[in-house]
Amino acid sequence: MNVVITGAAGFVGSHLCERFLSEGACVFGVDNFSTGVSGNLSDAVRNPAFQLLTADVSHDFDDVISRAAAPDIVLHLASAASPLEYSVRSIETMEVNSAGSAHCLEWCKRVGARFVFASTSEAYGDPTEHPQSEEYWGNVNPIGPRSCYDESKRFGEALSMAYSRLHGVDVRIARVFNTYGPRMRAHDGRVVPNFIRQALCGDAVTVYGEGSQTRSFCFVEDLCEGLYRLATRQSASGTVVNLGNPDERTIAELAEVVSRLIGVPLRVEHGPLPVDDPRRRCPDISRAKRLLGWEPTTNLEEGLSKTIAYFRGELVAAK
Ligand code: NAD
Ligand code: UDP
């Protein structure tokens, strides 16, 4: 099986490369290293079944086509994912989810490959239905600061379905909910790396607003198992599937759990709630259970402990 993974050097992409390599696939990874890190691929590059190309999938796609073997599956993960990153790279984020997706889809159409699009729970915006099932159309501010991400992912979904309907491309869309784990960058701005970094350094954790907003955190190995099944099961063709952990927590509760696991007293510094910050988020994963036989198996405490161990190692290495 030949697999192309865009965003291969990123947090999720690097774990996903390893997941496919462990199944005996040949993996061709593409990344422009805008938010990716080469060290994330230090295990993968030792595997002869792995190849890496530095390229921008929004602009240099001819390079990808000329160097990669004809793929059976293209998984398009390239895109900033952290609100901090996509706000400073708003135009690139829109390009990679629109032009980047179009390049991948056109290639899939030409060679008869399957396309898997990493969409997001942000497609639901600040949801008025709870929990969010795939039937829900969302509540997105089309011109707000998050719109470069939300709307370009929604466009990527619409484009995928257009290629499916018009050209019969086998597309699968994952709406990925908040995922955490080793290889997140300490300063990428997302809540899990922020809280862990702050608590390990003896700083107060920065809770935005009162901390009553909720998220549902999925460990990266669980997500990659879901993405692997979505990409490889016949039954998943033409579908959109939520992939996330339905264990919903407030951000204030997350701050407590992180501090307890690190063994420091909880110290909180409140900051302003970002504009359009979704108030609640929790996936309905019935479809993933039914279609893929998938549900997360790592609980928050276990996943956070592994992530904290990774960050401790990174902090020691940085000294
Ligand atoms: P990340 O920032 O760690 O990884 C993204 C990777 O894409 C980086 O390596 C970056 O360099 C690369 N990239 C960006 N633009 C590119 C381009 N034009 N050409 C080539 N490479 C490019 O983010 P992540 O958390 O690993 O997210 C991966 C994917 O999963 C994204 O599509 C994101 O939207 C989606 N997702 C992630 C989460 C999450 O919680 N981690 C939640 C929802 C959706
Ligand atoms: N958040 C926070 N402190 C931080 C970083 C984030 O309180 O240091 C909050 C943020 O406002 C949001 C939630 O944590 O309500 C999740 O934020 P993140 O950026 O990780 O992901 P999002 O789900 O917003 O894309």
Short mmCIF file of C-alpha atoms and ligand atoms in Angstrom, two decimals:
data_model
loop_
_atom_site.label_atom_id
_atom_site.label_comp_id
_atom_site.label_asym_id
_atom_site.label_seq_id
_atom_site.Cartn_x
_atom_site.Cartn_y
_atom_site.Cartn_z
CA MET A 1 0.00 0.00 0.00
CA ASN A 2 1.44 3.40 -1.04
CA VAL A 3 0.33 6.21 1.21
CA VAL A 4 0.99 9.94 0.91
CA ILE A 5 0.66 11.99 4.11
CA THR A 6 0.77 15.78 3.88
CA GLY A 7 1.73 17.54 7.11
CA ALA A 8 3.94 14.53 7.90
CA ALA A 9 6.31 16.42 10.21
CA GLY A 10 3.51 17.81 12.33
CA PHE A 11 2.20 16.56 15.65
CA VAL A 12 -0.52 14.25 14.30
CA GLY A 13 1.09 13.61 10.89
CA SER A 14 4.29 12.17 12.37
CA HIS A 15 2.37 9.71 14.57
CA LEU A 16 0.20 8.76 11.61
CA CYS A 17 3.26 8.05 9.43
CA GLU A 18 4.46 5.62 12.12
CA ARG A 19 1.01 4.02 12.34
CA PHE A 20 0.98 3.26 8.59
CA LEU A 21 4.64 2.14 8.58
CA SER A 22 3.85 -0.31 11.38
CA GLU A 23 1.26 -1.90 9.04
CA GLY A 24 3.89 -2.40 6.33
CA ALA A 25 2.78 0.54 4.14
CA CYS A 26 5.21 2.62 2.07
CA VAL A 27 4.76 6.18 3.29
CA PHE A 28 5.67 9.33 1.35
CA GLY A 29 5.57 12.28 3.72
CA VAL A 30 5.31 15.90 2.54
CA ASP A 31 5.82 18.97 4.71
CA ASN A 32 6.94 22.58 4.34
CA PHE A 33 8.02 22.75 8.01
CA SER A 34 5.94 25.85 8.71
CA THR A 35 4.79 24.35 12.02
CA GLY A 36 6.37 20.90 11.63
CA VAL A 37 9.59 19.71 13.22
CA SER A 38 12.10 17.34 11.58
CA GLY A 39 12.80 15.65 14.93
CA ASN A 40 9.20 14.34 14.91
CA LEU A 41 10.25 12.06 12.04
CA SER A 42 13.52 10.83 13.53
CA ASP A 43 12.12 7.29 13.91
CA ALA A 44 10.25 7.28 10.59
CA VAL A 45 13.28 8.34 8.52
CA ARG A 46 15.19 5.27 9.72
CA ASN A 47 12.59 3.09 8.03
CA PRO A 48 13.43 2.38 4.36
CA ALA A 49 9.69 2.38 3.57
CA PHE A 50 9.53 6.08 4.46
CA GLN A 51 10.41 9.00 2.19
CA LEU A 52 10.18 12.69 3.01
CA LEU A 53 9.81 15.61 0.63
CA THR A 54 10.06 19.22 1.73
CA ALA A 55 7.40 20.98 -0.33
CA ASP A 56 4.46 23.34 0.01
CA VAL A 57 1.34 21.45 -1.09
CA SER A 58 -0.46 24.73 -1.86
CA HIS A 59 2.17 25.85 -4.38
CA ASP A 60 4.71 23.12 -5.24
CA PHE A 61 2.46 20.16 -5.91
CA ASP A 62 4.20 19.21 -9.18
CA ASP A 63 7.22 18.27 -7.06
CA VAL A 64 5.07 15.89 -5.04
CA ILE A 65 3.56 14.26 -8.11
CA SER A 66 6.91 13.85 -9.83
CA ARG A 67 8.64 12.26 -6.83
CA ALA A 68 6.02 10.07 -5.17
CA ALA A 69 4.97 6.63 -6.40
CA ALA A 70 1.30 6.55 -7.46
CA PRO A 71 -0.57 6.49 -4.15
CA ASP A 72 -3.41 4.22 -3.04
CA ILE A 73 -4.37 6.73 -0.34
CA VAL A 74 -3.64 10.44 0.14
CA LEU A 75 -4.16 11.75 3.68
CA HIS A 76 -4.23 15.53 3.72
CA LEU A 77 -3.21 16.76 7.16
CA ALA A 78 -1.14 19.79 6.17
CA SER A 79 -2.56 22.87 7.92
CA ALA A 80 -1.78 24.89 10.99
CA ALA A 81 -4.12 23.68 13.73
CA SER A 82 -3.42 25.85 16.76
CA PRO A 83 -5.46 29.09 16.97
CA LEU A 84 -2.22 30.99 17.64
CA GLU A 85 -0.56 29.50 14.54
CA TYR A 86 -3.48 29.88 12.16
CA SER A 87 -4.12 33.46 13.22
CA VAL A 88 -0.58 34.47 12.17
CA ARG A 89 -0.73 32.24 9.07
CA SER A 90 -4.33 32.92 8.13
CA ILE A 91 -3.83 33.17 4.37
CA GLU A 92 -1.52 30.13 4.18
CA THR A 93 -4.08 28.20 6.24
CA MET A 94 -6.84 29.07 3.78
CA GLU A 95 -4.57 28.16 0.86
CA VAL A 96 -3.56 24.77 2.18
CA ASN A 97 -7.14 23.74 2.93
CA SER A 98 -8.43 25.03 -0.43
CA ALA A 99 -5.67 24.91 -3.11
CA GLY A 100 -3.79 22.19 -1.21
CA SER A 101 -6.94 20.06 -0.99
CA ALA A 102 -7.73 20.70 -4.67
CA HIS A 103 -4.24 19.53 -5.71
CA CYS A 104 -4.59 16.34 -3.67
CA LEU A 105 -8.10 15.64 -4.95
CA GLU A 106 -7.15 16.20 -8.59
CA TRP A 107 -4.25 13.77 -8.17
CA CYS A 108 -6.54 11.20 -6.51
CA LYS A 109 -9.00 11.55 -9.39
CA ARG A 110 -6.22 10.99 -11.94
CA VAL A 111 -4.62 7.94 -10.31
CA GLY A 112 -7.75 6.45 -8.71
CA ALA A 113 -6.53 7.00 -5.14
CA ARG A 114 -8.60 7.43 -2.02
CA PHE A 115 -8.61 10.85 -0.31
CA VAL A 116 -8.78 11.36 3.45
CA PHE A 117 -9.27 14.93 4.64
CA ALA A 118 -8.35 16.01 8.17
CA SER A 119 -11.19 18.39 8.94
CA THR A 120 -12.02 19.63 12.41
CA SER A 121 -14.61 19.99 15.13
CA GLU A 122 -14.20 23.73 14.41
CA ALA A 123 -16.47 23.07 11.43
CA TYR A 124 -19.26 23.17 14.08
CA GLY A 125 -18.09 26.62 15.25
CA ASP A 126 -19.63 27.64 18.59
CA PRO A 127 -22.21 24.84 18.54
CA THR A 128 -25.85 25.30 19.44
CA GLU A 129 -26.35 21.52 19.56
CA HIS A 130 -24.66 19.33 22.10
CA PRO A 131 -22.98 16.89 21.75
CA GLN A 132 -22.16 17.46 18.08
CA SER A 133 -23.16 14.75 15.63
CA GLU A 134 -22.13 14.75 11.97
CA GLU A 135 -25.69 15.78 11.05
CA TYR A 136 -25.24 19.18 12.71
CA TRP A 137 -24.38 21.98 10.24
CA GLY A 138 -22.60 24.23 12.69
CA ASN A 139 -22.59 27.81 13.88
CA VAL A 140 -19.57 29.54 12.36
CA ASN A 141 -18.73 33.24 12.19
CA PRO A 142 -17.61 33.53 8.53
CA ILE A 143 -15.57 36.70 9.08
CA GLY A 144 -14.28 36.23 12.63
CA PRO A 145 -10.65 35.57 13.57
CA ARG A 146 -11.18 31.78 13.51
CA SER A 147 -12.82 31.84 10.08
CA CYS A 148 -9.55 31.30 8.16
CA TYR A 149 -9.49 27.86 9.75
CA ASP A 150 -13.19 26.97 10.18
CA GLU A 151 -14.29 28.15 6.77
CA SER A 152 -11.32 26.72 4.87
CA LYS A 153 -11.89 23.33 6.49
CA ARG A 154 -15.58 23.58 5.57
CA PHE A 155 -14.52 24.44 2.01
CA GLY A 156 -12.17 21.42 2.00
CA GLU A 157 -15.09 19.22 3.06
CA ALA A 158 -17.36 20.67 0.35
CA LEU A 159 -14.64 20.23 -2.29
CA SER A 160 -14.10 16.62 -1.22
CA MET A 161 -17.82 15.90 -1.60
CA ALA A 162 -17.87 17.61 -5.01
CA TYR A 163 -15.05 15.33 -6.23
CA SER A 164 -16.94 12.37 -4.84
CA ARG A 165 -20.22 13.32 -6.54
CA LEU A 166 -18.82 14.56 -9.87
CA HIS A 167 -15.80 12.32 -10.35
CA GLY A 168 -16.46 9.32 -8.12
CA VAL A 169 -13.35 9.90 -5.98
CA ASP A 170 -13.44 7.77 -2.82
CA VAL A 171 -13.31 10.47 -0.14
CA ARG A 172 -13.46 10.23 3.63
CA ILE A 173 -13.61 13.21 5.98
CA ALA A 174 -12.49 13.12 9.61
CA ARG A 175 -13.81 15.86 11.89
CA VAL A 176 -11.01 15.74 14.40
CA PHE A 177 -11.71 17.01 17.94
CA ASN A 178 -9.02 18.41 20.27
CA THR A 179 -6.12 15.98 20.26
CA TYR A 180 -3.04 16.06 22.49
CA GLY A 181 0.08 14.04 23.18
CA PRO A 182 3.84 13.84 22.74
CA ARG A 183 5.32 16.00 19.92
CA MET A 184 3.02 18.95 20.45
CA ARG A 185 5.28 21.98 20.44
CA ALA A 186 5.70 23.57 23.87
CA HIS A 187 4.89 27.04 22.51
CA ASP A 188 2.22 26.22 19.92
CA GLY A 189 -0.34 28.02 22.08
CA ARG A 190 -2.84 25.19 22.54
CA VAL A 191 -4.14 24.60 26.01
CA VAL A 192 -2.51 21.25 26.79
CA PRO A 193 1.09 22.24 25.94
CA ASN A 194 0.57 25.65 27.59
CA PHE A 195 -0.67 24.19 30.88
CA ILE A 196 1.98 21.45 30.99
CA ARG A 197 4.83 23.82 30.12
CA GLN A 198 3.64 26.42 32.63
CA ALA A 199 3.16 23.93 35.47
CA LEU A 200 6.52 22.23 34.82
CA CYS A 201 8.27 25.63 34.88
CA GLY A 202 6.56 26.60 38.15
CA ASP A 203 4.46 29.30 36.46
CA ALA A 204 0.74 29.95 36.92
CA VAL A 205 -1.44 28.29 34.27
CA THR A 206 -3.21 30.77 31.97
CA VAL A 207 -6.95 30.08 31.98
CA TYR A 208 -8.79 32.21 29.43
CA GLY A 209 -12.12 33.50 30.75
CA GLU A 210 -13.55 31.76 33.79
CA GLY A 211 -12.49 28.35 32.49
CA SER A 212 -16.09 27.14 32.26
CA GLN A 213 -15.78 26.49 28.50
CA THR A 214 -15.43 22.80 27.69
CA ARG A 215 -13.35 20.64 25.36
CA SER A 216 -13.08 16.89 24.93
CA PHE A 217 -9.46 15.74 24.69
CA CYS A 218 -8.38 12.75 22.65
CA PHE A 219 -4.96 11.10 22.98
CA VAL A 220 -3.01 11.10 19.72
CA GLU A 221 -2.60 7.31 19.49
CA ASP A 222 -6.37 6.91 19.70
CA LEU A 223 -6.87 9.51 16.98
CA CYS A 224 -4.34 7.80 14.70
CA GLU A 225 -6.10 4.47 15.14
CA GLY A 226 -9.36 6.16 14.10
CA LEU A 227 -7.70 7.82 11.09
CA TYR A 228 -6.09 4.52 10.10
CA ARG A 229 -9.45 2.73 10.19
CA LEU A 230 -11.20 5.57 8.36
CA ALA A 231 -8.58 5.41 5.61
CA THR A 232 -8.54 1.63 5.21
CA ARG A 233 -12.09 0.35 5.82
CA GLN A 234 -14.23 -0.17 2.71
CA SER A 235 -17.33 0.73 4.73
CA ALA A 236 -16.12 4.28 5.30
CA SER A 237 -16.29 5.48 1.68
CA GLY A 238 -18.03 8.82 1.14
CA THR A 239 -18.50 9.56 4.82
CA VAL A 240 -17.75 12.25 7.33
CA VAL A 241 -16.90 10.92 10.78
CA ASN A 242 -16.25 12.60 14.13
CA LEU A 243 -13.01 11.40 15.73
CA GLY A 244 -12.60 12.53 19.31
CA ASN A 245 -12.97 11.52 22.92
CA PRO A 246 -16.43 12.24 24.37
CA ASP A 247 -14.97 12.77 27.87
CA GLU A 248 -15.92 16.46 28.15
CA ARG A 249 -14.06 18.63 30.68
CA THR A 250 -14.03 22.30 31.57
CA ILE A 251 -10.76 24.13 31.02
CA ALA A 252 -10.67 24.89 34.77
CA GLU A 253 -10.85 21.14 35.42
CA LEU A 254 -8.05 20.49 32.92
CA ALA A 255 -5.87 22.98 34.83
CA GLU A 256 -6.52 21.04 38.05
CA VAL A 257 -5.76 17.66 36.50
CA VAL A 258 -2.49 18.86 34.91
CA SER A 259 -1.30 20.47 38.17
CA ARG A 260 -2.19 17.36 40.18
CA LEU A 261 -0.40 15.01 37.77
CA ILE A 262 2.71 17.20 37.78
CA GLY A 263 2.53 17.48 41.55
CA VAL A 264 2.41 21.26 41.92
CA PRO A 265 -0.22 23.42 43.67
CA LEU A 266 -2.81 24.80 41.25
CA ARG A 267 -2.00 28.45 40.46
CA VAL A 268 -4.22 30.15 37.91
CA GLU A 269 -3.81 33.44 36.09
CA HIS A 270 -6.94 34.42 34.16
CA GLY A 271 -6.65 36.00 30.73
CA PRO A 272 -9.26 37.30 28.29
CA LEU A 273 -11.41 34.75 26.48
CA PRO A 274 -10.45 34.80 22.76
CA VAL A 275 -13.06 36.16 20.33
CA ASP A 276 -15.54 33.46 19.18
CA ASP A 277 -14.01 30.86 21.53
CA PRO A 278 -16.49 27.94 21.41
CA ARG A 279 -18.26 27.54 24.77
CA ARG A 280 -18.84 23.79 24.61
CA ARG A 281 -17.47 21.01 22.48
CA CYS A 282 -18.03 17.28 22.69
CA PRO A 283 -18.25 14.72 19.89
CA ASP A 284 -21.05 12.26 19.34
CA ILE A 285 -18.98 9.29 18.16
CA SER A 286 -21.81 6.83 17.42
CA ARG A 287 -20.96 6.85 13.71
CA ALA A 288 -17.27 6.08 14.31
CA LYS A 289 -18.27 3.24 16.64
CA ARG A 290 -20.72 1.80 14.12
CA LEU A 291 -18.67 2.23 10.92
CA LEU A 292 -15.15 1.76 12.20
CA GLY A 293 -15.63 -0.15 15.46
CA TRP A 294 -13.58 2.71 16.93
CA GLU A 295 -13.62 4.52 20.24
CA PRO A 296 -10.79 6.01 22.31
CA THR A 297 -9.17 3.71 24.85
CA THR A 298 -6.80 6.13 26.64
CA ASN A 299 -8.30 8.12 29.49
CA LEU A 300 -7.31 11.74 30.13
CA GLU A 301 -5.09 11.07 33.15
CA GLU A 302 -3.18 8.30 31.36
CA GLY A 303 -2.72 10.35 28.17
CA LEU A 304 -1.70 13.46 30.08
CA SER A 305 0.85 11.47 32.11
CA LYS A 306 2.51 10.29 28.88
CA THR A 307 2.45 13.82 27.50
CA ILE A 308 3.91 15.29 30.69
CA ALA A 309 6.74 12.71 30.57
CA TYR A 310 7.48 13.82 26.99
CA PHE A 311 7.54 17.51 27.95
CA ARG A 312 9.80 16.84 30.95
CA GLY A 313 12.27 15.18 28.55
CA GLU A 314 12.06 18.12 26.14
CA LEU A 315 12.67 20.64 28.93
CA VAL A 316 15.69 18.71 30.22
CA ALA A 317 17.07 18.44 26.65
CA ALA A 318 16.62 22.20 26.15
CA LYS A 319 18.71 23.08 29.25
P1 NAD B 1 0.65 20.72 13.23
O1 NAD B 1 0.75 22.18 13.06
O2 NAD B 1 1.51 20.06 14.25
O3 NAD B 1 0.93 19.96 11.86
C1 NAD B 1 0.58 20.50 10.61
C2 NAD B 1 1.71 20.17 9.63
O4 NAD B 1 1.36 20.66 8.33
C3 NAD B 1 3.03 20.86 10.01
O5 NAD B 1 4.08 19.92 9.98
C4 NAD B 1 3.21 21.93 8.94
O6 NAD B 1 4.56 22.25 8.70
C5 NAD B 1 2.51 21.27 7.75
N1 NAD B 1 2.04 22.22 6.73
C6 NAD B 1 1.27 23.32 6.92
N2 NAD B 1 1.03 23.93 5.74
C7 NAD B 1 1.68 23.19 4.79
C8 NAD B 1 1.79 23.30 3.38
N3 NAD B 1 1.25 24.31 2.70
N4 NAD B 1 2.51 22.36 2.72
C9 NAD B 1 3.09 21.34 3.38
N5 NAD B 1 3.00 21.18 4.72
C10 NAD B 1 2.31 22.09 5.42
O7 NAD B 1 -0.89 20.40 13.50
P2 NAD B 1 -1.59 19.04 13.98
O8 NAD B 1 -2.15 19.25 15.31
O9 NAD B 1 -0.67 17.90 13.76
O10 NAD B 1 -2.81 18.97 12.95
C11 NAD B 1 -2.74 18.13 11.80
C12 NAD B 1 -4.06 18.19 11.05
O11 NAD B 1 -5.13 17.73 11.88
C13 NAD B 1 -4.44 19.59 10.58
O12 NAD B 1 -5.02 19.50 9.30
C14 NAD B 1 -5.46 20.03 11.60
O13 NAD B 1 -6.35 20.96 11.07
C15 NAD B 1 -6.14 18.71 11.93
N6 NAD B 1 -6.72 18.78 13.29
C16 NAD B 1 -5.92 18.67 14.39
C17 NAD B 1 -6.50 18.79 15.64
C18 NAD B 1 -5.66 18.66 16.90
O14 NAD B 1 -6.22 18.82 17.99
N7 NAD B 1 -4.40 18.37 16.83
C19 NAD B 1 -7.87 19.01 15.78
C20 NAD B 1 -8.64 19.15 14.63
C21 NAD B 1 -8.06 19.01 13.38
N1 UDP B 2 -7.10 28.11 26.60
C1 UDP B 2 -6.81 28.56 27.88
N2 UDP B 2 -5.50 28.81 28.19
C2 UDP B 2 -4.50 28.64 27.30
C3 UDP B 2 -4.79 28.19 26.00
C4 UDP B 2 -6.11 27.94 25.68
O1 UDP B 2 -7.68 28.73 28.73
O2 UDP B 2 -3.33 28.89 27.68
C5 UDP B 2 -8.50 27.78 26.28
C6 UDP B 2 -9.02 28.36 24.99
O3 UDP B 2 -9.56 29.65 25.21
C7 UDP B 2 -10.09 27.34 24.60
C8 UDP B 2 -9.54 26.02 25.12
O4 UDP B 2 -8.57 26.37 26.10
O5 UDP B 2 -11.30 27.62 25.29
C9 UDP B 2 -8.90 25.17 24.04
O6 UDP B 2 -7.97 25.98 23.37
P1 UDP B 2 -6.98 25.42 22.25
O7 UDP B 2 -6.26 26.60 21.69
O8 UDP B 2 -6.17 24.30 22.79
O9 UDP B 2 -7.94 24.76 21.16
P2 UDP B 2 -9.32 25.21 20.46
O10 UDP B 2 -10.28 24.16 20.85
O11 UDP B 2 -9.74 26.55 20.97
O12 UDP B 2 -8.99 25.21 19.02
#
